[in-house]
mmCIF file of C-alpha atoms and ligand atoms in Angstrom:
data_model
loop_
_atom_site.group_PDB
_atom_site.id
_atom_site.type_symbol
_atom_site.label_atom_id
_atom_site.label_comp_id
_atom_site.label_asym_id
_atom_site.label_seq_id
_atom_site.Cartn_x
_atom_site.Cartn_y
_atom_site.Cartn_z
ATOM 1 C CA MET A 1 -42.665 -12.072 15.977
ATOM 2 C CA ARG A 2 -41.420 -12.596 12.445
ATOM 3 C CA LYS A 3 -40.557 -15.924 10.803
ATOM 4 C CA ILE A 4 -37.109 -15.793 9.188
ATOM 5 C CA GLY A 5 -36.691 -19.465 8.265
ATOM 6 C CA SER A 6 -37.484 -23.046 9.099
ATOM 7 C CA GLU A 7 -35.687 -26.366 9.157
ATOM 8 C CA LYS A 8 -36.883 -29.989 9.416
ATOM 9 C CA LYS A 9 -35.136 -31.490 12.419
ATOM 10 C CA LEU A 10 -35.568 -32.906 15.891
ATOM 11 C CA CYS A 11 -37.473 -30.238 17.816
ATOM 12 C CA LEU A 12 -35.857 -29.870 21.224
ATOM 13 C CA ILE A 13 -39.067 -28.414 22.635
ATOM 14 C CA CYS A 14 -41.492 -31.284 21.907
ATOM 15 C CA MET A 15 -38.845 -33.897 21.066
ATOM 16 C CA GLU A 16 -40.566 -34.796 17.742
ATOM 17 C CA GLU A 17 -39.076 -34.392 14.259
ATOM 18 C CA HIS A 18 -40.880 -31.642 12.327
ATOM 19 C CA ASP A 19 -40.334 -28.233 10.653
ATOM 20 C CA VAL A 20 -38.900 -25.982 13.363
ATOM 21 C CA ASP A 21 -39.336 -22.245 12.671
ATOM 22 C CA ILE A 22 -36.617 -19.667 13.254
ATOM 23 C CA ILE A 23 -38.207 -16.439 14.468
ATOM 24 C CA ALA A 24 -37.054 -12.890 15.229
ATOM 25 C CA VAL A 25 -38.565 -11.152 18.245
ATOM 26 C CA VAL A 26 -37.988 -7.698 19.688
ATOM 27 C CA ASP A 27 -36.759 -8.282 23.241
ATOM 28 C CA ASP A 28 -36.406 -5.726 26.003
ATOM 29 C CA GLU A 29 -33.788 -6.043 28.691
ATOM 30 C CA THR A 30 -32.068 -3.884 31.271
ATOM 31 C CA PHE A 31 -28.276 -3.779 30.958
ATOM 32 C CA LYS A 32 -26.035 -1.682 33.210
ATOM 33 C CA GLY A 33 -29.071 0.298 34.241
ATOM 34 C CA GLU A 34 -30.205 1.028 30.665
ATOM 35 C CA GLU A 35 -33.423 -0.283 29.147
ATOM 36 C CA VAL A 36 -32.545 -1.676 25.700
ATOM 37 C CA SER A 37 -34.604 -3.155 22.848
ATOM 38 C CA PHE A 38 -33.022 -5.510 20.346
ATOM 39 C CA SER A 39 -33.923 -8.156 17.795
ATOM 40 C CA ALA A 40 -33.396 -11.671 19.176
ATOM 41 C CA THR A 41 -33.710 -14.971 17.297
ATOM 42 C CA TYR A 42 -35.254 -18.175 18.636
ATOM 43 C CA GLU A 43 -36.394 -21.595 17.502
ATOM 44 C CA TYR A 44 -40.166 -21.900 17.674
ATOM 45 C CA CYS A 45 -42.333 -25.015 18.001
ATOM 46 C CA ARG A 46 -45.817 -24.478 16.552
ATOM 47 C CA ASP A 47 -47.181 -27.627 18.217
ATOM 48 C CA VAL A 48 -46.634 -26.444 21.784
ATOM 49 C CA ASP A 49 -46.271 -22.691 21.027
ATOM 50 C CA GLU A 50 -42.911 -22.311 22.800
ATOM 51 C CA CYS A 51 -39.492 -20.807 22.025
ATOM 52 C CA LEU A 52 -35.986 -22.046 22.612
ATOM 53 C CA GLU A 53 -32.491 -20.542 22.181
ATOM 54 C CA THR A 54 -29.736 -22.750 20.807
ATOM 55 C CA GLU A 55 -26.200 -22.295 22.118
ATOM 56 C CA GLU A 56 -25.404 -20.139 19.056
ATOM 57 C CA MET A 57 -28.547 -18.049 19.472
ATOM 58 C CA ILE A 58 -27.707 -17.349 23.098
ATOM 59 C CA LYS A 59 -24.389 -15.850 21.999
ATOM 60 C CA ALA A 60 -25.881 -13.910 19.093
ATOM 61 C CA ASN A 61 -28.775 -12.578 21.196
ATOM 62 C CA SER A 62 -26.425 -11.493 23.951
ATOM 63 C CA LEU A 63 -24.264 -9.692 21.365
ATOM 64 C CA ALA A 64 -27.359 -8.029 19.841
ATOM 65 C CA MET A 65 -28.411 -6.860 23.313
ATOM 66 C CA LYS A 66 -24.963 -5.448 24.064
ATOM 67 C CA ASP A 67 -24.775 -3.762 20.671
ATOM 68 C CA ALA A 68 -28.144 -2.146 21.351
ATOM 69 C CA TYR A 69 -26.737 -0.926 24.666
ATOM 70 C CA ARG A 70 -23.547 0.355 22.963
ATOM 71 C CA GLU A 71 -25.613 2.188 20.384
ATOM 72 C CA LYS A 72 -27.824 3.711 23.062
ATOM 73 C CA VAL A 73 -24.939 5.054 25.161
ATOM 74 C CA GLY A 74 -22.763 6.057 22.158
ATOM 75 C CA LEU A 75 -20.108 3.348 22.148
ATOM 76 C CA LEU A 76 -18.738 1.568 19.080
ATOM 77 C CA LYS A 77 -20.630 -1.610 18.225
ATOM 78 C CA SER A 78 -18.747 -4.907 17.964
ATOM 79 C CA SER A 79 -18.997 -4.707 14.156
ATOM 80 C CA ASP A 80 -17.455 -1.187 14.266
ATOM 81 C CA ILE A 81 -14.505 -2.518 16.242
ATOM 82 C CA ILE A 82 -14.064 -5.355 13.743
ATOM 83 C CA ALA A 83 -14.202 -2.821 10.884
ATOM 84 C CA ILE A 84 -11.476 -0.659 12.464
ATOM 85 C CA ARG A 85 -9.266 -3.703 12.927
ATOM 86 C CA ASP A 86 -9.966 -4.865 9.355
ATOM 87 C CA LYS A 87 -9.056 -1.451 8.008
ATOM 88 C CA TYR A 88 -5.505 -1.964 9.279
ATOM 89 C CA GLY A 89 -5.530 -5.690 8.488
ATOM 90 C CA ILE A 90 -4.345 -6.503 12.020
ATOM 91 C CA SER A 91 -5.143 -9.634 14.083
ATOM 92 C CA GLN A 92 -7.087 -9.420 17.364
ATOM 93 C CA LYS A 93 -4.061 -10.473 19.388
ATOM 94 C CA ASP A 94 -1.611 -8.096 17.680
ATOM 95 C CA PHE A 95 -4.087 -5.225 17.919
ATOM 96 C CA SER A 96 -4.250 -5.783 21.693
ATOM 97 C CA GLU A 97 -0.433 -5.833 21.796
ATOM 98 C CA VAL A 98 -0.126 -2.563 19.883
ATOM 99 C CA LEU A 99 -2.652 -0.946 22.220
ATOM 100 C CA ASP A 100 -0.946 -2.503 25.253
ATOM 101 C CA TRP A 101 -4.298 -3.783 26.530
ATOM 102 C CA GLY A 102 -3.700 -7.427 27.395
ATOM 103 C CA LYS A 103 -3.841 -10.212 24.846
ATOM 104 C CA ALA A 104 -7.562 -11.084 24.798
ATOM 105 C CA THR A 105 -9.063 -7.614 25.184
ATOM 106 C CA ILE A 106 -9.949 -7.004 21.537
ATOM 107 C CA THR A 107 -11.296 -10.533 21.134
ATOM 108 C CA ARG A 108 -13.579 -9.947 24.129
ATOM 109 C CA TYR A 109 -14.721 -6.566 22.804
ATOM 110 C CA GLU A 110 -15.592 -8.083 19.458
ATOM 111 C CA ASN A 111 -17.644 -10.770 21.203
ATOM 112 C CA HIS A 112 -19.277 -10.489 24.584
ATOM 113 C CA GLN A 113 -17.713 -7.683 26.610
ATOM 114 C CA VAL A 114 -18.712 -4.028 26.377
ATOM 115 C CA GLN A 115 -15.620 -1.803 26.182
ATOM 116 C CA ASP A 116 -15.091 1.004 28.647
ATOM 117 C CA ARG A 117 -15.304 4.619 27.488
ATOM 118 C CA ALA A 118 -11.548 5.295 27.569
ATOM 119 C CA HIS A 119 -10.837 2.317 25.322
ATOM 120 C CA ASP A 120 -13.694 3.374 23.068
ATOM 121 C CA ASP A 121 -12.081 6.799 22.632
ATOM 122 C CA VAL A 122 -8.754 5.197 21.714
ATOM 123 C CA LEU A 123 -10.408 2.985 19.094
ATOM 124 C CA ARG A 124 -12.194 5.979 17.573
ATOM 125 C CA LYS A 125 -8.970 7.933 17.397
ATOM 126 C CA ILE A 126 -7.243 5.039 15.633
ATOM 127 C CA ASP A 127 -10.132 4.924 13.184
ATOM 128 C CA SER A 128 -9.850 8.587 12.292
ATOM 129 C CA ASP A 129 -6.110 9.111 12.665
ATOM 130 C CA PRO A 130 -3.899 6.599 10.817
ATOM 131 C CA LYS A 131 -0.843 8.686 11.645
ATOM 132 C CA TRP A 132 -1.388 8.105 15.351
ATOM 133 C CA PHE A 133 -1.831 4.387 14.732
ATOM 134 C CA LEU A 134 1.470 4.404 12.809
ATOM 135 C CA GLU A 135 3.195 5.863 15.861
ATOM 136 C CA MET A 136 1.690 3.265 18.180
ATOM 137 C CA LEU A 137 2.733 0.569 15.740
ATOM 138 C CA LYS A 138 6.341 1.778 15.712
ATOM 139 C CA ARG A 139 6.379 1.857 19.493
ATOM 140 C CA SER A 140 5.325 -1.804 19.673
ATOM 141 C CA LYS A 141 7.607 -3.037 16.895
ATOM 142 C CA GLY A 142 9.524 -5.333 19.277
ATOM 143 C CA LYS A 143 6.351 -7.165 20.283
ATOM 144 C CA LEU A 144 5.359 -8.108 16.720
ATOM 145 C CA THR A 145 7.000 -10.438 14.211
ATOM 146 C CA ASP A 146 8.897 -8.614 11.443
ATOM 147 C CA LYS A 147 6.470 -9.959 8.873
ATOM 148 C CA ALA A 148 3.413 -8.783 10.809
ATOM 149 C CA PHE A 149 4.952 -5.376 11.502
ATOM 150 C CA THR A 150 5.769 -4.856 7.806
ATOM 151 C CA LYS A 151 2.231 -5.788 6.796
ATOM 152 C CA TYR A 152 0.517 -3.537 9.361
ATOM 153 C CA HIS A 153 2.909 -0.684 8.653
ATOM 154 C CA HIS A 154 2.105 -0.873 4.943
ATOM 155 C CA GLU A 155 -1.654 -0.869 5.658
ATOM 156 C CA ALA A 156 -1.368 2.063 8.048
ATOM 157 C CA ARG A 157 0.741 4.030 5.531
ATOM 158 C CA THR A 158 -1.878 3.366 2.849
ATOM 159 C CA GLN A 159 -4.643 4.567 5.167
ATOM 160 C CA TYR A 160 -2.599 7.612 6.064
ATOM 161 C CA LYS A 161 -1.957 8.540 2.442
ATOM 162 C CA ARG A 162 -5.614 8.079 1.558
ATOM 163 C CA LYS A 163 -6.600 10.313 4.438
ATOM 164 C CA GLU A 164 -4.029 12.911 3.491
ATOM 165 C CA ASN A 165 -5.247 12.871 -0.117
ATOM 166 C CA GLN A 166 -8.841 13.356 1.015
ATOM 167 C CA TYR A 167 -7.670 16.268 3.141
ATOM 168 C CA LEU A 168 -5.953 17.787 0.083
ATOM 169 C CA ILE A 169 -9.054 17.309 -2.070
ATOM 170 C CA ASP A 170 -11.191 18.976 0.606
ATOM 171 C CA SER A 171 -8.840 21.924 0.984
ATOM 172 C CA ILE A 172 -8.548 22.435 -2.804
ATOM 173 C CA SER A 173 -12.347 22.257 -3.103
ATOM 174 C CA ALA A 174 -12.649 24.875 -0.352
ATOM 175 C CA VAL A 175 -10.350 27.253 -2.283
ATOM 176 C CA TYR A 176 -12.301 26.675 -5.504
ATOM 177 C CA ALA A 177 -15.664 27.226 -3.813
ATOM 178 C CA ASP A 178 -14.832 30.950 -4.033
ATOM 179 C CA TYR A 179 -14.715 30.908 -7.848
ATOM 180 C CA GLU A 180 -18.073 30.530 -9.515
ATOM 181 C CA ASP A 181 -17.518 32.984 -12.383
ATOM 182 C CA GLU A 182 -17.626 30.999 -15.608
ATOM 183 C CA MET A 183 -14.914 33.158 -17.181
ATOM 184 C CA ALA A 184 -12.599 32.210 -14.289
ATOM 185 C CA THR A 185 -13.322 28.468 -14.468
ATOM 186 C CA GLY A 186 -13.729 28.235 -18.242
ATOM 187 C CA CYS A 187 -17.353 27.082 -17.797
ATOM 188 C CA THR A 188 -16.068 23.857 -16.262
ATOM 189 C CA GLU A 189 -16.445 22.405 -12.800
ATOM 190 C CA LEU A 190 -13.151 21.535 -11.144
ATOM 191 C CA ASN A 191 -12.229 17.927 -11.953
ATOM 192 C CA LEU A 192 -9.150 16.851 -10.004
ATOM 193 C CA ILE A 193 -9.054 13.447 -11.663
ATOM 194 C CA LYS A 194 -8.609 15.226 -15.000
ATOM 195 C CA VAL A 195 -6.012 17.544 -13.486
ATOM 196 C CA VAL A 196 -3.953 14.544 -12.333
ATOM 197 C CA GLU A 197 -4.371 12.919 -15.755
ATOM 198 C CA MET A 198 -3.297 16.124 -17.544
ATOM 199 C CA ILE A 199 -0.144 16.358 -15.437
ATOM 200 C CA ASN A 200 0.686 12.709 -16.093
ATOM 201 C CA TYR A 201 -0.058 12.985 -19.810
ATOM 202 C CA LEU A 202 2.237 16.014 -20.104
ATOM 203 C CA ALA A 203 4.914 14.289 -18.008
ATOM 204 C CA THR A 204 4.760 11.255 -20.310
ATOM 205 C CA LYS A 205 5.363 13.341 -23.445
ATOM 206 C CA VAL A 206 7.603 16.143 -22.230
ATOM 207 C CA SER A 207 11.076 15.061 -21.162
ATOM 208 C CA SER A 208 12.033 17.795 -18.722
ATOM 209 C CA LEU A 209 8.821 19.078 -17.220
ATOM 210 C CA HIS A 210 9.536 21.566 -14.473
ATOM 211 C CA LYS A 211 7.055 23.491 -12.382
ATOM 212 C CA VAL A 212 6.871 26.744 -14.357
ATOM 213 C CA LYS A 213 6.570 24.909 -17.655
ATOM 214 C CA LEU A 214 3.892 22.548 -16.330
ATOM 215 C CA MET A 215 1.787 25.452 -15.020
ATOM 216 C CA LYS A 216 1.950 27.247 -18.365
ATOM 217 C CA MET A 217 1.155 24.082 -20.326
ATOM 218 C CA LEU A 218 -1.914 23.429 -18.154
ATOM 219 C CA TRP A 219 -3.155 26.975 -18.734
ATOM 220 C CA TYR A 220 -2.510 26.838 -22.491
ATOM 221 C CA SER A 221 -4.273 23.454 -22.743
ATOM 222 C CA ASP A 222 -7.318 24.710 -20.848
ATOM 223 C CA VAL A 223 -7.559 27.949 -22.847
ATOM 224 C CA LEU A 224 -6.990 26.230 -26.182
ATOM 225 C CA HIS A 225 -9.740 23.713 -25.406
ATOM 226 C CA PHE A 226 -11.997 26.580 -24.395
ATOM 227 C CA LYS A 227 -11.219 28.380 -27.655
ATOM 228 C CA ARG A 228 -12.092 25.277 -29.654
ATOM 229 C CA ASN A 229 -15.012 23.913 -27.580
ATOM 230 C CA ASN A 230 -16.271 26.732 -25.313
ATOM 231 C CA ALA A 231 -15.236 24.808 -22.212
ATOM 232 C CA ALA A 232 -11.940 24.336 -20.392
ATOM 233 C CA ILE A 233 -10.664 20.852 -19.543
ATOM 234 C CA SER A 234 -9.902 20.965 -15.846
ATOM 235 C CA GLY A 235 -11.920 23.736 -14.214
ATOM 236 C CA LEU A 236 -8.685 25.144 -12.757
ATOM 237 C CA VAL A 237 -8.638 28.868 -12.005
ATOM 238 C CA TYR A 238 -5.339 30.575 -12.891
ATOM 239 C CA SER A 239 -3.682 33.619 -11.366
ATOM 240 C CA ALA A 240 -1.451 35.922 -13.394
ATOM 241 C CA LEU A 241 1.828 35.760 -11.487
ATOM 242 C CA ARG A 242 5.188 37.178 -12.502
ATOM 243 C CA MET A 243 6.227 34.011 -14.376
ATOM 244 C CA GLY A 244 2.760 33.594 -15.910
ATOM 245 C CA ALA A 245 -0.291 31.468 -15.128
ATOM 246 C CA VAL A 246 -0.388 29.453 -11.901
ATOM 247 C CA PRO A 247 -3.478 27.496 -10.773
ATOM 248 C CA LYS A 248 -5.076 28.369 -7.454
ATOM 249 C CA ALA A 249 -4.075 25.860 -4.729
ATOM 250 C CA TYR A 250 -1.058 24.831 -6.800
ATOM 251 C CA ASP A 251 0.872 23.453 -3.811
ATOM 252 C CA GLN A 252 -1.949 21.132 -2.802
ATOM 253 C CA ILE A 253 -2.571 20.082 -6.411
ATOM 254 C CA VAL A 254 0.996 18.836 -6.961
ATOM 255 C CA SER A 255 0.776 16.916 -3.671
ATOM 256 C CA LEU A 256 -2.264 14.933 -4.846
ATOM 257 C CA GLU A 257 -2.063 11.172 -5.053
ATOM 258 C CA GLY A 258 -1.065 10.237 -8.611
ATOM 259 C CA VAL A 259 1.258 13.210 -9.165
ATOM 260 C CA THR A 260 4.928 12.250 -9.158
ATOM 261 C CA PHE A 261 8.004 14.452 -9.231
ATOM 262 C CA ASP A 262 11.721 14.335 -8.451
ATOM 263 C CA THR A 263 13.410 17.207 -6.755
ATOM 264 C CA VAL A 264 16.460 18.250 -8.717
ATOM 265 C CA ASN A 265 19.190 20.273 -7.121
ATOM 266 C CA TYR A 266 20.838 22.833 -9.392
ATOM 267 C CA GLY A 267 24.308 23.596 -8.105
ATOM 268 C CA ASP A 268 23.657 25.720 -5.054
ATOM 269 C CA SER A 269 21.374 24.334 -2.387
ATOM 270 C CA GLU A 270 18.806 27.108 -2.675
ATOM 271 C CA SER A 271 17.567 26.225 -6.136
ATOM 272 C CA ILE A 272 15.699 22.960 -5.860
ATOM 273 C CA ALA A 273 13.412 22.264 -8.792
ATOM 274 C CA TYR A 274 10.477 19.899 -9.193
ATOM 275 C CA ARG A 275 10.691 17.678 -12.240
ATOM 276 C CA PHE A 276 7.399 15.917 -12.974
ATOM 277 C CA GLN A 277 7.394 12.263 -13.976
ATOM 278 C CA PRO A 278 4.602 9.986 -15.150
ATOM 279 C CA THR A 279 3.234 7.958 -12.232
ATOM 280 C CA SER A 280 3.801 4.239 -12.736
ATOM 281 C CA GLY A 281 0.661 2.484 -13.925
ATOM 282 C CA PHE A 282 -0.779 5.790 -15.189
ATOM 283 C CA GLN A 283 -3.804 5.368 -17.456
ATOM 284 C CA ILE A 284 -6.195 7.843 -19.050
ATOM 285 C CA ARG A 285 -9.731 7.271 -17.833
ATOM 286 C CA GLU A 286 -11.459 10.662 -17.792
ATOM 287 C CA LEU A 287 -9.839 12.836 -20.463
ATOM 288 C CA LYS A 288 -11.861 12.992 -23.673
ATOM 289 C CA GLN A 289 -10.562 12.944 -27.249
ATOM 290 C CA SER A 290 -10.924 16.705 -27.796
ATOM 291 C CA GLU A 291 -9.060 17.297 -24.524
ATOM 292 C CA LEU A 292 -6.180 15.038 -25.523
ATOM 293 C CA GLU A 293 -6.057 16.846 -28.877
ATOM 294 C CA ALA A 294 -5.683 20.202 -27.130
ATOM 295 C CA LEU A 295 -2.935 18.770 -24.923
ATOM 296 C CA ASP A 296 -1.187 17.327 -27.997
ATOM 297 C CA THR A 297 -1.213 20.714 -29.733
ATOM 298 C CA ILE A 298 0.290 22.335 -26.647
ATOM 299 C CA ILE A 299 2.906 19.577 -26.349
ATOM 300 C CA SER A 300 3.982 19.982 -29.975
ATOM 301 C CA THR A 301 4.123 23.782 -29.601
ATOM 302 C CA PHE A 302 5.828 24.073 -26.212
ATOM 303 C CA GLY A 303 7.273 20.636 -25.442
ATOM 304 C CA ASN A 304 10.758 21.590 -26.550
ATOM 305 C CA LEU A 305 10.853 25.176 -25.279
ATOM 306 C CA ASN A 306 12.805 25.977 -22.154
ATOM 307 C CA THR A 307 11.265 27.780 -19.202
ATOM 308 C CA SER A 308 12.269 31.312 -20.187
ATOM 309 C CA GLU A 309 11.015 30.822 -23.761
ATOM 310 C CA ILE A 310 7.628 29.632 -22.573
ATOM 311 C CA VAL A 311 7.417 32.466 -20.017
ATOM 312 C CA ARG A 312 8.124 34.939 -22.848
ATOM 313 C CA ARG A 313 5.288 33.413 -24.900
ATOM 314 C CA MET A 314 2.954 33.659 -21.923
ATOM 315 C CA HIS A 315 3.872 37.308 -21.277
ATOM 316 C CA ALA A 316 2.897 38.145 -24.857
ATOM 317 C CA GLU A 317 -0.609 36.669 -24.538
ATOM 318 C CA VAL A 318 -3.471 39.200 -24.563
ATOM 319 C CA ALA A 319 -5.042 37.451 -21.553
ATOM 320 C CA TYR A 320 -1.868 37.961 -19.538
ATOM 321 C CA LYS A 321 -1.313 41.556 -20.639
ATOM 322 C CA SER A 322 -4.929 42.432 -19.826
ATOM 323 C CA THR A 323 -4.846 41.020 -16.280
ATOM 324 C CA PRO A 324 -3.484 42.936 -13.301
ATOM 325 C CA SER A 325 -0.685 41.212 -11.436
ATOM 326 C CA ASP A 326 -2.049 38.469 -9.120
ATOM 327 C CA GLY A 327 -5.461 38.787 -10.779
ATOM 328 C CA VAL A 328 -7.475 35.861 -12.141
ATOM 329 C CA LEU A 329 -6.862 35.117 -15.830
ATOM 330 C CA SER A 330 -10.182 35.259 -17.654
ATOM 331 C CA PHE A 331 -11.215 32.810 -20.363
ATOM 332 C CA GLU A 332 -12.908 35.712 -22.170
ATOM 333 C CA PHE A 333 -9.560 36.296 -23.943
ATOM 334 C CA ALA A 334 -9.436 32.719 -25.297
ATOM 335 C CA LYS A 335 -10.278 33.902 -28.831
ATOM 336 C CA GLN A 336 -7.046 35.922 -28.874
ATOM 337 C CA LEU A 337 -4.837 33.012 -27.769
ATOM 338 C CA SER A 338 -1.734 32.821 -29.970
ATOM 339 C CA ILE A 339 -2.433 29.155 -30.788
ATOM 340 C CA ASP A 340 -5.339 27.623 -32.734
HETATM 341 ZN ZN1 ZN B 1 -41.800 -29.132 18.416
#
């Protein structure tokens, strides 16, 4: 046994007032046919060498025993269930409503009752799949107040977006795991925070920043910084496509959280263009002075050019002319970049 505290009070064991110890003991019990060990707390009287559980301790010890059982058989612990509910900011009662489980079910699971396996699976799925929770929430809209629904919906959307962004980061990282050559990465490890900051910085300073122009300006900024400092800014790897440089995993990159664009429709329905905008609340946290200087040079050189002018400039670069179509643009040509 281990002493975890003591308090001067009326000892309910010997009925004298003295310092009563609080102790932690490892208890063993059989629950639903499983032998479980758990840490239980008791009051302890040194004078008569006996233990006693207060009302509160009985509850806590029972919960500790059931959590030990849950852990042993692979069920969520009560604290895990509370954490899932907290993640979506939903009350016990409303969570039960959304799940269609009967009003007090979640409250019982968070306290004294061990959940069954099917309910455990549902809770795990909600934890890992905010999109599924969103669907369940929509289905139970009529059972919640408007205010509660709006709040939970917002939380679930936030969780969903965060999850989606993590998925994007993972898939971009998987693509970039194939490129270790320093002349492909510009001797720089991929930094997606910097990539998002570069896009926002360019969008802040360039009025009509469309996709092709953005891609070129990222490449020029990285190569110029490499030329000046022997290292690129972002760690992006660029392919030489028909219109010039395009970063690997471009589609995922522009979907990252913190990148904002409008879609602009030009006359006929087939030509929809992305126009990048600064994200509201955008701040520079990671980009260094030399990196901002490279971006500024590129902005003053290309900021006012239209897409075909910038594509023409790109096509004249030694790096582009020396790279087979669809090949990776190497930073070894940085010295010959047309800008200093
Ligand atoms: Zn006593």
